[in-house]
XYZ file of C-alpha atoms in Angstrom:
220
model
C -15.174 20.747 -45.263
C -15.692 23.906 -47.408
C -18.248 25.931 -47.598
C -20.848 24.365 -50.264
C -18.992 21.187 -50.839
C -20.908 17.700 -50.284
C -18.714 15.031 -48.736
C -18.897 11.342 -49.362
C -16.470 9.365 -47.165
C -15.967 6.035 -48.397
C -14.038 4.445 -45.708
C -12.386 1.062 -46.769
C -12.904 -3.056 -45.501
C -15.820 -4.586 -43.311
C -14.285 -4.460 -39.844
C -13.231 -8.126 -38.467
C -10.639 -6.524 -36.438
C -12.260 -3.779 -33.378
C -12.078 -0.503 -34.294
C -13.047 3.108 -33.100
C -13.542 3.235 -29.671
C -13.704 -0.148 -29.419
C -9.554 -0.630 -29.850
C -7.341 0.043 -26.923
C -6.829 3.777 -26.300
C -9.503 4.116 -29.085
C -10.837 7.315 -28.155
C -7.397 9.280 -28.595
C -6.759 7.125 -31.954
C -10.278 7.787 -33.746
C -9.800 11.690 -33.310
C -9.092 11.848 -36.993
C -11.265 9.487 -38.370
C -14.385 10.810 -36.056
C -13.693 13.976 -37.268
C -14.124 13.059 -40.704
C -17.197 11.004 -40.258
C -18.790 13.939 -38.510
C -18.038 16.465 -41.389
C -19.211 14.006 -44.262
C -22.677 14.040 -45.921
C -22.695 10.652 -46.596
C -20.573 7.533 -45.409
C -20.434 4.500 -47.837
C -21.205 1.100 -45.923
C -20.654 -2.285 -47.467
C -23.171 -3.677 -45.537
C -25.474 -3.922 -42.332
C -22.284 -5.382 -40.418
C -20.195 -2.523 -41.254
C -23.320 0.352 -40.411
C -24.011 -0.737 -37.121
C -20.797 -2.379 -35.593
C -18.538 0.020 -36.965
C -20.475 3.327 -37.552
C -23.013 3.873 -34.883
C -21.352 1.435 -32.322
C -17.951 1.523 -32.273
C -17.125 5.322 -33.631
C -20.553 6.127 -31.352
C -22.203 8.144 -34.485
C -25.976 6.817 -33.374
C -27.596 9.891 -32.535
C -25.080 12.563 -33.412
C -24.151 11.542 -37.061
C -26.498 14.240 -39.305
C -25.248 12.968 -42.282
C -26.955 9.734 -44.117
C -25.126 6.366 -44.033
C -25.476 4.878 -47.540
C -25.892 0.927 -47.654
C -25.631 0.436 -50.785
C -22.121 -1.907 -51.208
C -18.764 -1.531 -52.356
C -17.980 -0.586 -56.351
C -14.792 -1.504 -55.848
C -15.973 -4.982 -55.487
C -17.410 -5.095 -58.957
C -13.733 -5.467 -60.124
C -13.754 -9.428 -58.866
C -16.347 -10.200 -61.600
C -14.118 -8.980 -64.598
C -14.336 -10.312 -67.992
C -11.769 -12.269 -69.732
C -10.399 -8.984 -71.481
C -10.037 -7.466 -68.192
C -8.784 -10.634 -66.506
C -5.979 -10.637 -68.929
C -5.003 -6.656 -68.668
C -4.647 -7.626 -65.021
C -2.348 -10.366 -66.083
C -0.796 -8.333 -68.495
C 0.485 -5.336 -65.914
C 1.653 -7.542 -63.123
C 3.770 -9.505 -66.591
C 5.608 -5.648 -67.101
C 6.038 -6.226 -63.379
C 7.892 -9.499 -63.111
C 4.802 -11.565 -61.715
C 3.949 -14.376 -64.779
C 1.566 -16.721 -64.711
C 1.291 -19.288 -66.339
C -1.516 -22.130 -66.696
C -1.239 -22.647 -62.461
C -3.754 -22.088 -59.888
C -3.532 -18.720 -58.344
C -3.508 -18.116 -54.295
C -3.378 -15.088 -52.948
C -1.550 -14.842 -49.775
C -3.243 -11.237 -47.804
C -2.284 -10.881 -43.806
C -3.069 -7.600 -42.100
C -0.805 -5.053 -40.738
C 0.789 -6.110 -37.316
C 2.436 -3.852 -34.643
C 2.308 -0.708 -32.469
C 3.588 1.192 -35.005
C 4.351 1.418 -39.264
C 7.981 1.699 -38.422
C 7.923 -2.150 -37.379
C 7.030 -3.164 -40.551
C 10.812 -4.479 -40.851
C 9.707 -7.493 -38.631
C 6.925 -8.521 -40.695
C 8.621 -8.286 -43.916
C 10.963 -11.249 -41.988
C 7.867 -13.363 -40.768
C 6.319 -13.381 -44.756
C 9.157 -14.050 -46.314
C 9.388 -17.225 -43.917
C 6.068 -18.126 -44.703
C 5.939 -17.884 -48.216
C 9.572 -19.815 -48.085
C 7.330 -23.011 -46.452
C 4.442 -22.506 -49.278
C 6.924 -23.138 -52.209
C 8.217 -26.202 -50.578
C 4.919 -27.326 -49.994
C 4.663 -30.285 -52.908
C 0.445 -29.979 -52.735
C 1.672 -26.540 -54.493
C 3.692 -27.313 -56.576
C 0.708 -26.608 -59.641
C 0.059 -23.258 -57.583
C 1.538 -19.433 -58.097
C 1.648 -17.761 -54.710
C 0.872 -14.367 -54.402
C 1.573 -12.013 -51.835
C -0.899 -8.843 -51.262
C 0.471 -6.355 -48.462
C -1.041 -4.174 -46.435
C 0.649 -0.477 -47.317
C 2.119 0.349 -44.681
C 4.152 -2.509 -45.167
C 4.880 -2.902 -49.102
C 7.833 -0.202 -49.250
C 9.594 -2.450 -46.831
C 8.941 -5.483 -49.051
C 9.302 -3.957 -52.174
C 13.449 -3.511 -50.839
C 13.495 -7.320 -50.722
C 15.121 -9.342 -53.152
C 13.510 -12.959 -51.937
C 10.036 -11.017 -52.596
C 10.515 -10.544 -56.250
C 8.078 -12.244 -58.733
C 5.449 -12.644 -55.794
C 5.188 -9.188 -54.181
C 1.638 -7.636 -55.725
C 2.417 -3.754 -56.592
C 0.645 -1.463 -54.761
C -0.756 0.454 -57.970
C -2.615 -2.706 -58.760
C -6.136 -2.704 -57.584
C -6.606 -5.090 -54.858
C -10.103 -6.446 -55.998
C -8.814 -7.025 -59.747
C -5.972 -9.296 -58.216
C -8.760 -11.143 -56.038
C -10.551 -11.829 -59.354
C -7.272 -13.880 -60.697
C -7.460 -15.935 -57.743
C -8.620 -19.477 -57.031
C -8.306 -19.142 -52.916
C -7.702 -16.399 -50.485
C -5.080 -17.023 -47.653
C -5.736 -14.341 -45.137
C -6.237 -13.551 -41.520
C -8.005 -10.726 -39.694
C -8.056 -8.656 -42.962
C -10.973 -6.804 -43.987
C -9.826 -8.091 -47.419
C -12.305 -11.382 -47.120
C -15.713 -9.735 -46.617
C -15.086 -8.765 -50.361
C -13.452 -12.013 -51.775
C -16.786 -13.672 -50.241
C -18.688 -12.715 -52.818
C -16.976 -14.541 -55.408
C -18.038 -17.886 -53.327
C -14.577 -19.336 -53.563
C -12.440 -21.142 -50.803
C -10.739 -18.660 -48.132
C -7.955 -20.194 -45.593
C -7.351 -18.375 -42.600
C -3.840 -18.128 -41.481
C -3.841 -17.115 -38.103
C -1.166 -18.637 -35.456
C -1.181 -15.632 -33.430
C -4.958 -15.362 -32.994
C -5.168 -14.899 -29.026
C -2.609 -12.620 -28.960
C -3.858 -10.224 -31.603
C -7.564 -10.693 -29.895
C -5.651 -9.726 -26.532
C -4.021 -6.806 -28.345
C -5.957 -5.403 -30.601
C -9.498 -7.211 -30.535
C -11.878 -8.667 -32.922
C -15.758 -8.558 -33.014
């Protein structure tokens, strides 16, 4: 931080998945973000889950953080309670993208990241395109337009495939503005649900692999 500047770190998600020290090797892989948390002013929390399992227990702040940690929500979130004029801007941009819809129901299909590493992301790109390949065949869908919402580090990989097209959610779109189209959330250990809660509509949660990503990565 400069001299004189103020700092507000945002951070991103209510942590389902473990995180800071709590992950394996987790105090060589939170070097970064500790760093950062100990340099800001403030540090934006969604809520009392996210101050004291993630900030003062799990990247050990509680007694060292001088800073103030600000409970006061995510704006971002305001985004799922959009109007109908900005409901149909948000229809409008993913039309110039390829994605129409149409008078259907809406489901937006979100997993997490998996892996060691973002060079895997190859592998997962396989594994979605499988699922959402089941999903269209499913006939209980048939009245449904599936979505699928990437995490990042995955979507360049995605973007490059063809079978993707028409369902792959740009990147430059904001997450929460998509979540506001949609009529259920099909997820897994994203952070991405703690915000679609709010709108009080039905979430699924896809997760086949659950022990082994609780044995790998852990979740609180």
């Amino acid at each position: 931080k400069r001299p004189g500047q103020i700092y507000l770190n945002t951070s991103h998600g209510t942590p389902l998945k473990n995180m800071g020290y709590d992950m394996p090797n987790g105090a060589r892989e939170s070097r970064n973000v500790l760093r950062n948390f100990l340099m800001a002013d403030y540090l934006l929390s969604a809520n009392p889950q996210m101050t004291e399992t993630m900030y003062r227990k799990a990247y050990r702040l509680q007694g060292i953080y001088r800073g103030q940690i600000v409970e006061a929500g995510y704006p971002r979130i305001d985004h799922q309670f959009s109007d109908q004029a900005e409901l149909q801007r948000t229809r409008k941009s993913l039309e110039r993208r390829g994605i129409v819809l149409r008078d259907q129901k809406v489901a937006v299909y979100a997993p997490t990241w998996r892996g060691a590493s973002f060079h895997s992301a190859r592998a997962q790109v396989g594994m979605l395109r499988r699922f959402l390949t089941t999903m269209s065949n499913e006939p209980g869908l048939a009245d449904t337009k599936v979505l699928l919402k990437v995490h990042q580090a995955v979507y360049n990989e995605a973007a490059r495939d063809a079978a993707l097209d028409g369902v792959l959610v740009p990147n430059d779109i904001p997450t929460n503005r998509i979540l506001a189209l949609c009529d259920v959330l099909v997820t897994d250990y994203s952070s991405i649900f703690f915000d679609y809660l709010a709108l009080k509509r039905p979430i699924v949660f896809y997760a086949p692999d659950v022990d082994d990503y609780d044995d790998g990565r852990g979740l609180y």
